[in-house]
Short mmCIF file of C-alpha atoms in Angstrom, two decimals:
data_model
loop_
_atom_site.label_atom_id
_atom_site.label_comp_id
_atom_site.label_asym_id
_atom_site.label_seq_id
_atom_site.Cartn_x
_atom_site.Cartn_y
_atom_site.Cartn_z
CA MET A 1 4.79 17.75 39.89
CA SER A 2 1.00 17.23 40.63
CA ASP A 3 0.94 17.69 44.27
CA ASP A 4 3.24 20.61 44.03
CA LEU A 5 1.63 22.52 41.20
CA SER A 6 -1.86 21.60 42.58
CA ALA A 7 -0.61 23.01 45.89
CA LYS A 8 0.37 26.47 44.07
CA VAL A 9 -2.62 26.65 42.02
CA ASN A 10 -4.97 25.97 44.78
CA LEU A 11 -3.98 29.32 46.77
CA HIS A 12 -7.23 29.71 48.64
CA SER A 13 -7.33 26.56 50.62
CA TYR A 14 -10.51 26.43 52.64
CA LYS A 15 -10.23 26.60 56.61
CA PRO A 16 -13.35 26.02 58.81
CA HIS A 17 -14.39 28.89 60.86
CA THR A 18 -15.02 29.03 64.53
CA GLU A 19 -16.83 31.17 66.69
CA GLU A 20 -13.60 32.93 67.62
CA HIS A 21 -13.39 34.17 63.97
CA CYS A 22 -15.55 37.69 63.93
CA LYS A 23 -14.09 38.99 60.99
CA PRO A 24 -13.57 37.53 57.38
CA CYS A 25 -10.53 35.82 56.86
CA PRO A 26 -7.76 37.73 54.90
CA LYS A 27 -7.33 36.52 51.51
CA PRO A 28 -3.68 35.36 50.61
CA PRO A 29 -1.87 37.38 48.02
CA LYS A 30 -2.19 36.62 44.52
CA ARG A 31 0.39 34.55 42.97
CA ASN A 32 -0.87 33.51 39.71
CA CYS A 33 2.53 34.07 37.63
CA LEU A 34 5.20 31.48 39.17
CA ILE A 35 6.69 30.15 35.89
CA ILE A 36 8.71 32.21 33.58
CA PHE A 37 8.38 31.79 29.66
CA THR A 38 10.62 33.59 27.49
CA PRO A 39 8.55 34.66 24.09
CA ASP A 40 10.51 31.84 22.20
CA GLN A 41 9.51 29.40 24.82
CA ALA A 42 5.82 30.60 24.77
CA ASP A 43 5.63 30.24 21.20
CA LEU A 44 7.11 26.78 21.15
CA PHE A 45 5.06 25.78 24.02
CA GLN A 46 2.01 26.78 21.85
CA ASP A 47 3.09 24.96 18.88
CA LEU A 48 3.72 21.90 20.88
CA LEU A 49 0.40 21.85 22.34
CA ASP A 50 -0.95 21.81 18.52
CA GLY A 51 1.22 18.72 18.06
CA LEU A 52 -0.22 17.32 21.14
CA ILE A 53 -3.92 17.54 19.81
CA ALA A 54 -2.85 16.30 16.36
CA SER A 55 -0.86 13.40 17.89
CA ILE A 56 -3.84 12.18 20.17
CA LYS A 57 -5.81 10.45 17.31
CA ILE A 58 -7.68 7.45 17.00
CA SER A 59 -5.92 6.62 13.60
CA PHE A 60 -2.50 6.47 15.34
CA LEU A 61 -2.19 2.95 16.91
CA PRO A 62 0.38 2.73 19.49
CA PRO A 63 3.34 2.08 19.35
CA ALA A 64 3.30 3.64 16.17
CA GLY A 65 2.50 7.60 15.97
CA PRO A 66 4.10 10.91 16.72
CA LEU A 67 3.20 11.40 20.60
CA PRO A 68 6.30 10.08 22.09
CA SER A 69 8.12 12.72 19.86
CA VAL A 70 6.27 15.31 20.62
CA LEU A 71 6.55 14.78 24.58
CA ARG A 72 10.37 14.54 24.00
CA VAL A 73 10.61 18.12 22.47
CA PHE A 74 8.55 19.14 25.56
CA GLN A 75 11.34 17.54 27.70
CA ASN A 76 13.76 19.58 25.80
CA LEU A 77 11.79 22.74 26.37
CA PHE A 78 11.57 22.11 30.09
CA LYS A 79 15.36 21.53 30.38
CA GLU A 80 15.45 25.01 29.17
CA MET A 81 13.10 26.91 31.18
CA ARG A 82 13.57 28.23 34.72
CA LEU A 83 11.86 25.69 36.54
CA SER A 84 12.50 24.42 40.16
CA LEU A 85 14.29 20.99 40.45
CA ARG A 86 11.01 19.58 42.04
CA ASP A 87 8.68 21.02 39.15
CA GLN A 88 11.31 19.88 36.26
CA ALA A 89 11.61 16.59 37.81
CA ALA A 90 7.73 15.98 38.22
CA LEU A 91 7.11 17.08 34.69
CA PHE A 92 9.81 14.98 33.53
CA ALA A 93 8.43 11.77 35.35
CA ALA A 94 4.79 12.48 33.99
CA THR A 95 5.96 12.82 30.14
CA GLU A 96 8.44 9.94 30.51
CA LEU A 97 5.58 7.66 31.99
CA ASN A 98 3.51 8.64 29.21
CA ILE A 99 6.36 8.03 26.58
CA THR A 100 7.06 4.59 28.11
CA ALA A 101 3.26 3.59 28.25
CA TYR A 102 2.93 4.64 24.71
CA GLU A 103 5.81 2.73 23.15
CA GLN A 104 5.08 -0.47 25.02
CA SER A 105 1.43 -0.45 23.85
CA ASP A 106 -0.22 -1.93 21.07
CA ARG A 107 -3.28 -0.09 21.21
CA TRP A 108 -4.86 2.86 23.19
CA SER A 109 -4.79 0.85 26.41
CA ASP A 110 -6.69 2.04 29.56
CA ALA A 111 -3.14 2.69 31.20
CA LEU A 112 -1.86 4.46 28.24
CA ILE A 113 -5.06 6.67 28.31
CA ALA A 114 -4.48 7.46 31.91
CA ALA A 115 -0.93 8.50 31.37
CA THR A 116 -1.66 10.84 28.68
CA GLY A 117 -4.33 12.21 30.89
CA GLN A 118 -2.02 12.93 33.80
CA THR A 119 0.36 14.41 31.37
CA LEU A 120 -2.44 16.85 30.25
CA THR A 121 -3.17 17.60 33.76
CA GLU A 122 0.48 18.53 34.33
CA PHE A 123 0.53 20.70 31.43
CA TYR A 124 -2.80 22.52 32.68
CA ALA A 125 -1.52 23.31 35.96
CA LEU A 126 1.84 24.71 34.44
CA SER A 127 -0.36 26.90 31.94
CA LEU A 128 -2.28 28.65 34.66
CA LEU A 129 1.07 29.51 36.66
CA ALA A 130 2.87 30.71 33.54
CA CYS A 131 4.08 34.30 33.23
CA VAL A 132 2.34 35.40 29.67
CA SER A 133 -0.71 37.36 28.78
CA SER A 134 -4.10 36.20 29.77
CA ASP A 135 -4.91 35.83 25.92
CA VAL A 136 -1.93 33.54 25.46
CA LYS A 137 -2.81 31.68 28.80
CA ASP A 138 -6.58 31.27 27.51
CA GLY A 139 -5.07 30.00 24.26
CA TRP A 140 -2.94 27.25 25.94
CA VAL A 141 -5.98 26.17 28.16
CA ILE A 142 -8.27 25.78 25.13
CA ARG A 143 -5.59 23.59 23.43
CA ILE A 144 -5.13 21.37 26.33
CA ARG A 145 -9.15 20.98 26.77
CA MET A 146 -9.07 20.14 22.85
CA ALA A 147 -6.39 17.41 23.56
CA GLU A 148 -8.34 16.12 26.33
CA THR A 149 -11.52 16.15 23.86
CA ASN A 150 -9.43 13.67 21.37
CA LEU A 151 -8.24 11.70 24.27
CA ALA A 152 -11.69 11.02 25.30
CA GLY A 153 -12.52 10.19 21.50
CA VAL A 154 -9.90 7.27 21.66
CA SER A 155 -10.78 6.02 24.91
CA GLY A 156 -11.51 2.25 24.55
CA ALA A 157 -11.74 2.46 20.76
CA VAL A 158 -9.60 0.35 18.36
CA PRO A 159 -8.65 2.39 15.24
CA PRO A 160 -10.64 1.06 11.86
CA ALA A 161 -8.91 -1.35 9.62
CA ILE A 162 -7.34 0.14 6.68
CA SER A 163 -9.35 -1.14 3.54
CA GLY A 164 -8.55 -0.64 0.01
CA THR A 165 -5.14 -0.66 -1.85
CA VAL A 166 -2.22 0.35 0.19
CA VAL A 167 0.71 1.78 -1.71
CA THR A 168 3.78 1.80 0.52
CA PHE A 169 6.94 4.20 0.29
CA ASP A 170 9.06 2.70 2.77
CA GLY A 171 12.14 4.69 1.73
CA GLY A 172 14.57 1.80 2.24
CA ASN A 173 15.96 3.70 5.64
CA VAL A 174 17.99 5.72 3.11
CA GLU A 175 18.83 9.01 4.43
CA THR A 176 18.12 12.10 2.29
CA SER A 177 18.01 16.02 3.00
CA LEU A 178 15.46 18.63 3.09
CA SER A 179 16.10 22.27 2.72
CA LEU A 180 14.71 25.93 3.40
CA SER A 181 15.69 29.24 2.15
CA THR A 182 17.74 31.41 4.76
CA THR A 183 15.69 34.38 3.20
CA THR A 184 11.96 33.50 3.13
CA GLY A 185 12.08 30.09 5.45
CA LEU A 186 10.31 28.18 2.59
CA PRO A 187 11.43 25.00 1.09
CA ILE A 188 13.94 24.95 -1.73
CA ASN A 189 14.69 21.20 -1.75
CA GLY A 190 12.61 18.15 -1.09
CA ALA A 191 12.84 14.48 -1.25
CA ILE A 192 10.40 11.42 -2.60
CA PRO A 193 10.47 8.10 -0.83
CA VAL A 194 9.79 4.86 -3.01
CA ILE A 195 10.19 1.38 -2.21
CA ASN A 196 13.33 0.33 -0.72
CA PHE A 197 15.07 3.66 -1.78
CA THR A 198 14.56 7.51 -1.35
CA SER A 199 15.72 10.08 -3.58
CA GLY A 200 18.40 12.75 -3.22
CA SER A 201 17.46 16.26 -2.65
CA ILE A 202 15.31 17.92 -5.46
CA PRO A 203 14.60 21.47 -6.13
CA VAL A 204 11.14 22.72 -5.16
CA THR A 205 9.10 25.96 -5.39
CA THR A 206 6.11 26.82 -3.47
CA THR A 207 3.78 29.74 -3.28
CA SER A 208 4.36 32.85 -1.22
CA ALA A 209 2.66 31.08 1.84
CA GLY A 210 4.58 28.08 1.29
CA GLN A 211 1.20 25.98 1.02
CA VAL A 212 1.46 24.49 -2.48
CA VAL A 213 4.75 23.00 -3.71
CA SER A 214 5.45 22.00 -7.28
CA ILE A 215 8.43 19.97 -8.15
CA VAL A 216 10.26 19.13 -11.51
CA LEU A 217 11.60 15.64 -11.99
CA ALA A 218 13.69 16.24 -15.09
CA ASN A 219 17.43 17.52 -14.31
CA ASN A 220 20.33 17.85 -16.08
CA ALA A 221 21.57 14.51 -14.78
CA GLY A 222 18.78 12.98 -16.31
CA GLY A 223 17.30 11.82 -13.05
CA ASN A 224 14.67 12.06 -10.40
CA ASN A 225 11.85 10.30 -12.27
CA PHE A 226 9.98 8.83 -9.10
CA ALA A 227 6.37 9.51 -10.27
CA PHE A 228 4.33 6.22 -10.97
CA SER A 229 1.21 6.21 -12.96
CA MET A 230 -2.07 5.07 -11.67
CA PRO A 231 -3.30 2.24 -13.52
CA ARG A 232 -6.93 2.30 -12.59
CA GLN A 233 -9.44 4.90 -11.25
CA GLY A 234 -9.74 5.20 -7.35
CA THR A 235 -10.17 7.53 -4.37
CA LEU A 236 -7.63 8.69 -2.03
CA THR A 237 -8.66 8.03 1.45
CA THR A 238 -5.68 7.95 3.97
CA LEU A 239 -2.15 9.46 3.64
CA SER A 240 0.15 8.33 6.67
CA VAL A 241 3.76 9.54 6.83
CA SER A 242 6.88 9.96 9.11
CA PHE A 243 10.27 11.68 9.33
CA PHE A 244 13.34 10.81 11.40
CA PRO A 245 15.91 13.28 11.50
CA ALA A 246 19.47 12.63 12.10
CA ASN A 247 20.97 13.77 15.22
CA THR A 248 21.39 17.55 15.33
CA THR A 249 20.47 20.55 17.35
CA ILE A 250 18.15 23.17 15.86
CA SER A 251 18.42 26.77 17.26
CA GLY A 252 16.72 30.27 16.43
CA GLY A 253 13.46 28.63 16.15
CA SER A 254 11.58 25.35 15.06
CA ILE A 255 11.58 23.57 11.66
CA THR A 256 8.18 22.20 10.49
CA VAL A 257 8.19 19.07 8.23
CA GLN A 258 5.54 19.05 5.48
CA VAL A 259 3.98 16.32 3.00
CA GLN A 260 2.30 16.67 0.01
CA LEU A 261 1.04 14.24 -2.58
CA CYS A 262 2.07 15.69 -5.96
CA ARG A 263 0.41 14.84 -9.09
CA ALA A 264 0.88 15.57 -12.90
CA LEU A 265 -1.66 14.75 -15.85
CA PRO A 266 -0.58 12.09 -18.13
CA GLY A 267 -0.21 14.65 -21.12
CA SER A 268 2.55 16.58 -19.26
CA PRO A 269 6.11 16.08 -20.29
CA LEU A 270 8.47 15.50 -17.38
CA PHE A 271 10.12 19.11 -17.51
CA THR A 272 6.27 20.11 -16.39
CA PRO A 273 6.13 20.46 -12.53
CA LEU A 274 4.13 17.93 -10.46
CA VAL A 275 1.82 20.12 -8.24
CA ALA A 276 0.64 19.21 -4.67
CA ILE A 277 -3.04 17.95 -4.51
CA PRO A 278 -5.38 20.25 -2.51
CA GLY A 279 -6.17 18.37 0.70
CA THR A 280 -3.04 16.40 0.77
CA VAL A 281 -0.73 19.30 1.91
CA ALA A 282 -0.18 19.13 5.74
CA SER A 283 2.40 19.38 8.64
CA LEU A 284 3.91 16.78 10.33
CA VAL A 285 3.74 16.92 14.34
CA PRO A 286 5.85 17.87 16.27
CA ALA A 287 7.68 20.86 14.90
CA LEU A 288 11.54 20.18 15.42
CA SER A 289 13.38 22.30 17.88
CA GLY A 290 16.60 21.55 20.14
CA ASN A 291 18.25 18.25 20.03
CA THR A 292 16.51 16.14 17.44
CA LYS A 293 18.37 12.84 19.15
CA PHE A 294 15.45 9.99 19.15
CA VAL A 295 12.86 12.49 18.04
CA GLY A 296 10.80 11.79 14.92
CA CYS A 297 7.38 13.36 13.61
CA ALA A 298 4.62 12.05 11.83
CA LEU A 299 1.19 12.69 10.32
CA SER A 300 -2.06 10.78 9.29
CA LEU A 301 -4.74 12.31 7.28
CA ASP A 302 -7.82 10.19 7.36
CA ASN A 303 -11.16 10.50 5.58
CA LEU A 304 -9.96 11.87 2.52
CA ASN A 305 -12.03 11.92 -0.72
CA ILE A 306 -9.82 12.84 -3.23
CA ALA A 307 -10.35 11.21 -6.89
CA LEU A 308 -7.53 9.68 -8.90
CA SER A 309 -7.97 9.03 -12.42
CA PRO A 310 -6.05 6.42 -14.78
CA GLU A 311 -2.71 7.64 -15.79
CA ASP A 312 -2.50 10.27 -13.11
CA ARG A 313 1.31 10.63 -12.21
CA LEU A 314 1.86 10.69 -8.20
CA ALA A 315 4.81 11.13 -6.02
CA LEU A 316 4.99 11.64 -2.48
CA VAL A 317 7.07 14.85 -1.77
CA PHE A 318 8.55 16.02 1.75
CA THR A 319 9.87 19.35 2.42
CA ILE A 320 10.70 21.64 5.53
CA SER A 321 9.91 25.60 6.40
CA SER A 322 10.57 27.89 9.33
CA SER A 323 8.83 30.98 10.28
CA ASN A 324 12.37 32.02 11.07
CA PRO A 325 14.43 31.98 8.14
CA LYS A 326 17.65 32.34 10.24
CA VAL A 327 16.93 29.14 11.83
CA THR A 328 20.03 26.76 12.08
CA PRO A 329 20.54 24.34 10.33
CA SER A 330 18.94 25.14 7.15
CA THR A 331 19.04 21.65 5.81
CA LEU A 332 17.93 18.44 7.92
CA THR A 333 19.25 14.90 6.96
CA GLY A 334 16.85 12.17 7.78
CA THR A 335 14.85 9.09 6.56
CA LEU A 336 11.19 9.34 5.16
CA ALA A 337 8.41 6.87 4.89
CA GLY A 338 4.79 6.55 4.06
CA PHE A 339 1.71 4.99 2.63
CA ILE A 340 -1.55 5.97 0.85
CA THR A 341 -4.78 4.12 0.67
CA ILE A 342 -6.71 3.99 -2.54
CA GLN A 343 -10.25 2.84 -2.49
CA PRO A 344 -11.93 1.38 -5.92
CA VAL A 345 -14.57 3.13 -7.50
CA ASN A 346 -18.00 1.78 -7.91
CA ALA A 347 -16.81 -1.38 -6.20
CA PRO A 348 -16.24 -2.90 -2.78
CA PRO A 349 -12.75 -2.43 -1.09
CA THR A 350 -12.05 -6.14 -1.50
CA SER A 351 -12.32 -6.04 -5.08
CA ALA A 352 -8.86 -4.14 -5.48
CA GLY A 353 -5.41 -5.43 -4.95
CA PRO A 354 -2.01 -4.01 -5.17
CA ILE A 355 -0.87 -1.36 -7.09
CA ILE A 356 2.80 -1.84 -8.45
CA PRO A 357 4.33 1.44 -9.22
CA ILE A 358 6.95 1.95 -11.91
CA ALA A 359 9.34 4.76 -12.50
CA SER A 360 12.50 4.87 -14.05
CA ASP A 361 14.86 7.56 -12.11
CA HIS A 362 17.07 8.20 -15.01
CA SER A 363 16.37 8.26 -18.55
CA VAL A 364 16.77 4.96 -20.72
CA ASN A 365 18.28 4.76 -24.32
CA LEU A 366 16.18 2.81 -26.49
CA GLU A 367 18.04 1.93 -29.74
CA PHE A 368 16.89 0.79 -33.15
CA GLY A 369 18.68 -0.72 -36.10
CA SER A 370 19.14 -0.06 -39.83
CA ASN A 371 15.85 -1.57 -40.61
CA GLY A 372 13.88 0.14 -37.84
CA SER A 373 13.89 -2.97 -35.59
CA THR A 374 14.40 -2.99 -31.61
CA LEU A 375 17.95 -3.29 -30.64
CA SER A 376 17.80 -2.29 -26.72
CA ALA A 377 15.20 -2.10 -24.22
CA GLY A 378 14.60 -0.30 -21.05
CA ILE A 379 13.96 -2.36 -18.11
CA ILE A 380 11.91 -0.27 -15.45
CA GLY A 381 11.38 -0.97 -11.64
CA TYR A 382 10.44 1.49 -9.09
CA GLY A 383 13.32 4.07 -8.88
CA PHE A 384 15.45 2.19 -11.24
CA SER A 385 16.06 1.56 -14.76
CA GLU A 386 18.68 -0.08 -16.92
CA ASN A 387 19.55 -0.86 -20.92
CA GLN A 388 19.83 -4.28 -22.18
CA ASP A 389 20.42 -5.68 -25.52
CA PHE A 390 17.00 -6.85 -26.99
CA VAL A 391 16.77 -10.10 -28.98
CA ASN A 392 13.20 -10.47 -30.22
CA PHE A 393 9.66 -10.02 -28.68
CA GLY A 394 8.75 -12.98 -26.51
CA SER A 395 12.35 -13.91 -25.37
CA PRO A 396 13.78 -13.34 -21.84
CA ILE A 397 16.06 -10.46 -21.27
CA ASN A 398 19.18 -10.74 -18.88
CA VAL A 399 19.32 -7.99 -16.42
CA THR A 400 21.55 -7.12 -13.38
CA SER A 401 21.13 -8.33 -9.81
CA GLN A 402 20.54 -4.76 -8.61
CA LEU A 403 16.89 -4.81 -10.15
CA ALA A 404 15.88 -7.08 -7.16
CA ASN A 405 16.18 -4.01 -4.74
CA PHE A 406 13.75 -2.18 -6.69
CA THR A 407 11.16 -4.82 -7.26
CA THR A 408 8.65 -6.12 -4.65
CA PRO A 409 7.31 -9.56 -4.42
CA LEU A 410 3.55 -9.94 -4.26
CA THR A 411 2.20 -11.12 -0.95
CA ALA A 412 -0.72 -12.93 -2.15
CA ASN A 413 -2.08 -14.72 -5.51
CA GLY A 414 -3.95 -12.15 -7.76
CA THR A 415 -4.97 -11.54 -11.23
CA ILE A 416 -3.24 -8.65 -13.25
CA THR A 417 -6.06 -6.64 -14.74
CA GLU A 418 -4.47 -3.36 -16.48
CA PHE A 419 -1.54 -1.44 -16.50
CA ALA A 420 -0.53 2.18 -17.50
CA ALA A 421 2.80 3.21 -19.28
CA TYR A 422 4.15 6.62 -19.88
CA PHE A 423 7.35 7.83 -21.96
CA SER A 424 8.72 11.58 -22.22
CA ILE A 425 11.55 12.37 -24.29
CA ASN A 426 14.75 13.95 -22.62
CA VAL A 427 15.52 16.84 -24.62
CA ILE A 428 18.98 17.18 -22.99
CA GLN A 429 19.91 13.75 -24.86
CA THR A 430 17.66 13.54 -27.77
CA SER A 431 17.26 16.85 -29.45
CA ALA A 432 15.51 15.89 -32.58
CA LEU A 433 13.82 12.91 -34.43
CA VAL A 434 14.64 12.77 -37.80
CA GLN A 435 12.10 9.83 -38.33
CA PRO A 436 8.62 8.77 -36.78
CA ILE A 437 9.18 6.51 -33.62
CA THR A 438 6.96 4.16 -31.94
CA VAL A 439 6.96 3.32 -28.16
CA PHE A 440 5.88 -0.06 -26.93
CA ALA A 441 5.63 -1.26 -23.31
CA GLU A 442 5.02 -4.75 -22.02
CA ILE A 443 4.78 -6.47 -18.52
CA TYR A 444 7.63 -8.83 -17.78
CA LYS A 445 7.81 -11.33 -14.62
CA TYR A 446 11.29 -10.78 -13.12
CA SER A 447 13.10 -13.66 -11.58
CA PRO A 448 16.01 -12.95 -8.99
CA ALA A 449 17.31 -16.27 -9.20
CA THR A 450 18.04 -16.25 -12.89
CA ASN A 451 18.31 -12.36 -13.17
CA GLN A 452 16.01 -12.65 -16.26
CA VAL A 453 12.93 -11.01 -17.16
CA SER A 454 10.19 -12.90 -19.33
CA PRO A 455 7.52 -11.18 -21.11
CA LEU A 456 3.56 -11.87 -19.99
CA PRO A 457 1.41 -12.96 -22.92
CA ASP A 458 -1.28 -10.42 -24.13
CA THR A 459 0.26 -7.53 -22.30
CA PHE A 460 1.98 -5.79 -25.46
CA LEU A 461 0.77 -2.34 -25.49
CA HIS A 462 1.47 0.54 -28.19
CA VAL A 463 2.29 3.47 -25.88
CA GLY A 464 2.28 5.99 -28.79
CA ASP A 465 4.01 7.95 -31.66
CA PHE A 466 6.64 10.43 -31.97
CA LEU A 467 6.58 12.15 -35.64
CA GLU A 468 9.66 13.68 -37.04
CA THR A 469 10.46 17.01 -34.96
CA VAL A 470 12.67 19.05 -33.05
CA ILE A 471 12.50 17.86 -29.40
CA THR A 472 11.68 20.77 -26.65
CA GLN A 473 10.70 20.65 -23.05
CA THR A 474 7.12 21.24 -24.12
CA THR A 475 7.19 18.04 -26.63
CA PRO A 476 4.43 15.87 -25.18
CA PRO A 477 4.78 12.59 -24.00
CA VAL A 478 3.21 9.22 -25.04
CA HIS A 479 0.83 7.36 -22.68
CA ASN A 480 -1.48 4.78 -22.77
CA VAL A 481 -3.56 2.14 -20.64
CA LYS A 482 -4.28 -1.70 -21.53
CA THR A 483 -7.22 -2.95 -19.63
CA GLY A 484 -9.44 -6.10 -19.81
CA LEU A 485 -6.48 -8.52 -18.74
CA ASN A 486 -6.82 -11.44 -16.93
CA ILE A 487 -3.51 -12.73 -16.18
CA ALA A 488 -3.03 -14.89 -13.03
CA ALA A 489 -0.28 -13.73 -10.69
CA SER A 490 1.37 -15.84 -7.74
CA ALA A 491 2.52 -14.77 -4.34
CA GLY A 492 6.21 -13.80 -4.58
CA ASP A 493 6.17 -13.00 -8.08
CA ARG A 494 8.00 -9.83 -9.18
CA TYR A 495 6.93 -7.65 -12.21
CA VAL A 496 8.55 -4.66 -14.13
CA LEU A 497 7.60 -2.79 -17.53
CA VAL A 498 10.03 -3.22 -20.59
CA PHE A 499 9.99 -0.23 -22.69
CA THR A 500 11.14 -0.54 -26.59
CA VAL A 501 11.14 1.22 -29.95
CA LEU A 502 10.44 1.04 -33.67
CA SER A 503 11.00 3.24 -36.34
CA ALA A 504 9.69 3.23 -39.72
CA GLY A 505 12.05 6.02 -41.14
CA PRO A 506 14.75 5.96 -43.57
CA VAL A 507 17.50 6.78 -41.49
CA PRO A 508 19.79 3.67 -40.95
CA SER A 509 19.75 3.63 -37.10
CA GLY A 510 19.61 5.64 -34.00
CA LEU A 511 17.99 6.03 -30.43
CA VAL A 512 15.69 8.13 -28.34
CA SER A 513 16.30 8.64 -24.91
CA GLY A 514 13.51 9.49 -22.29
CA TRP A 515 11.92 8.85 -18.87
CA ALA A 516 9.70 5.74 -18.67
CA SER A 517 6.94 4.87 -16.00
CA GLY A 518 3.76 3.25 -15.25
CA GLY A 519 1.73 1.27 -12.94
CA ILE A 520 0.35 -2.19 -12.85
CA SER A 521 -3.12 -3.23 -11.26
CA VAL A 522 -3.39 -6.65 -9.41
CA GLY A 523 -6.88 -7.65 -8.39
CA PRO A 524 -7.90 -10.63 -6.16
CA SER A 525 -7.45 -14.08 -7.52
CA SER A 526 -9.97 -15.43 -9.63
CA SER A 527 -9.33 -18.98 -8.41
#
């Protein structure tokens, strides 16, 4: 393609004059429109160039990153276009070489940079010969030059090491589905990745422009509480995500995958929507069209500076949208993953350790006896909860082996320094309280070998009190944070929160049902 297109672009080849030439050489006819683009193909080519710009970034460390996926969508486009066999083969050769170089590299090597530069050269030649308006063509050239500028920026450079606390949402390679409205093209169902698991579809709403998503985690089945609580103050600096769709064919337009980190204040009941944090709403690249086999999209937002407060409740939400509401299919199935990086405030990055997220998914039933004592406990991992009989404070609790899939072992020794806890009553199952209720939370260490959880000393926390009242969707939750802890934690330890209630009222016995969540902060080892 390089030689072929270059020959076509260089239409005024120079011939040396001799004395026999007494007249100016006639100019060859102009042939600056050789490659046909339909309007849809032109729009997609421009979208893909935007994806190319976003993919060539120092923050994407090969082989991770969206560039191969963007190039594969380019290849799908070239298959549909009226290209000569020679042109098509050359374009495929350039992009396939670039894909292979990227996927076989562990950094932006000289060979990868050269292969990417060759791809941009091919696209530049292709754009000059396209049968489109001059404004469109100029826009394409500008985009290709921007991609070349990005490539110059990564040349010979190594991405900076990520510092601070990294909270990973690996999604567990669990498939979920994202849906858009066939009337507006805006998102109608999103999903949330957590650790070792991904939620099912959850209804979402957006502004008319589709820019700000809100999501309600309370539903009629009592599930979807995947929002954890920040146990300490921090600054969000990095957000990186990916989406890999199942094999399908998209027609009638392209589908864009978006991500947003959603937040709710600690005093908001779970029936109140979490809303996207400004600055964290972005589109993954590339936009998806044609066949999605082996295609994925990704995004990395760097140099963020977003303040996070203790007890902020957070969830990473994925959605899809399209400029054409009639695009098919309107639902994409696939797997989600991502991570966020949180820097400590007024302290060096090395002073902060892991944050252990806690969220119950379904609501838990906390029972109390005729004397107001605790009869059952809610054991909460991340995206999982269970009810178990409670013997007394200080004793281990037997749990199911499922808990192992919703807890993550620490990778290094550390010190538990603080934790946050949150409890919101589920009005669907608890419509009224006829006596005051006090909610407590405590950190327990989980042992998969014995399927027991055991309490940690000095972590008992009075989360808050519910007075005698009728419960509505606006009934405030209880929440609290315990600071000043100095509890040694070892590599391999797994931790959960255990919620219980006590009653001081005259009613013989009862229960309160609600959603529980929180977060545990682990600092560096003191030894």
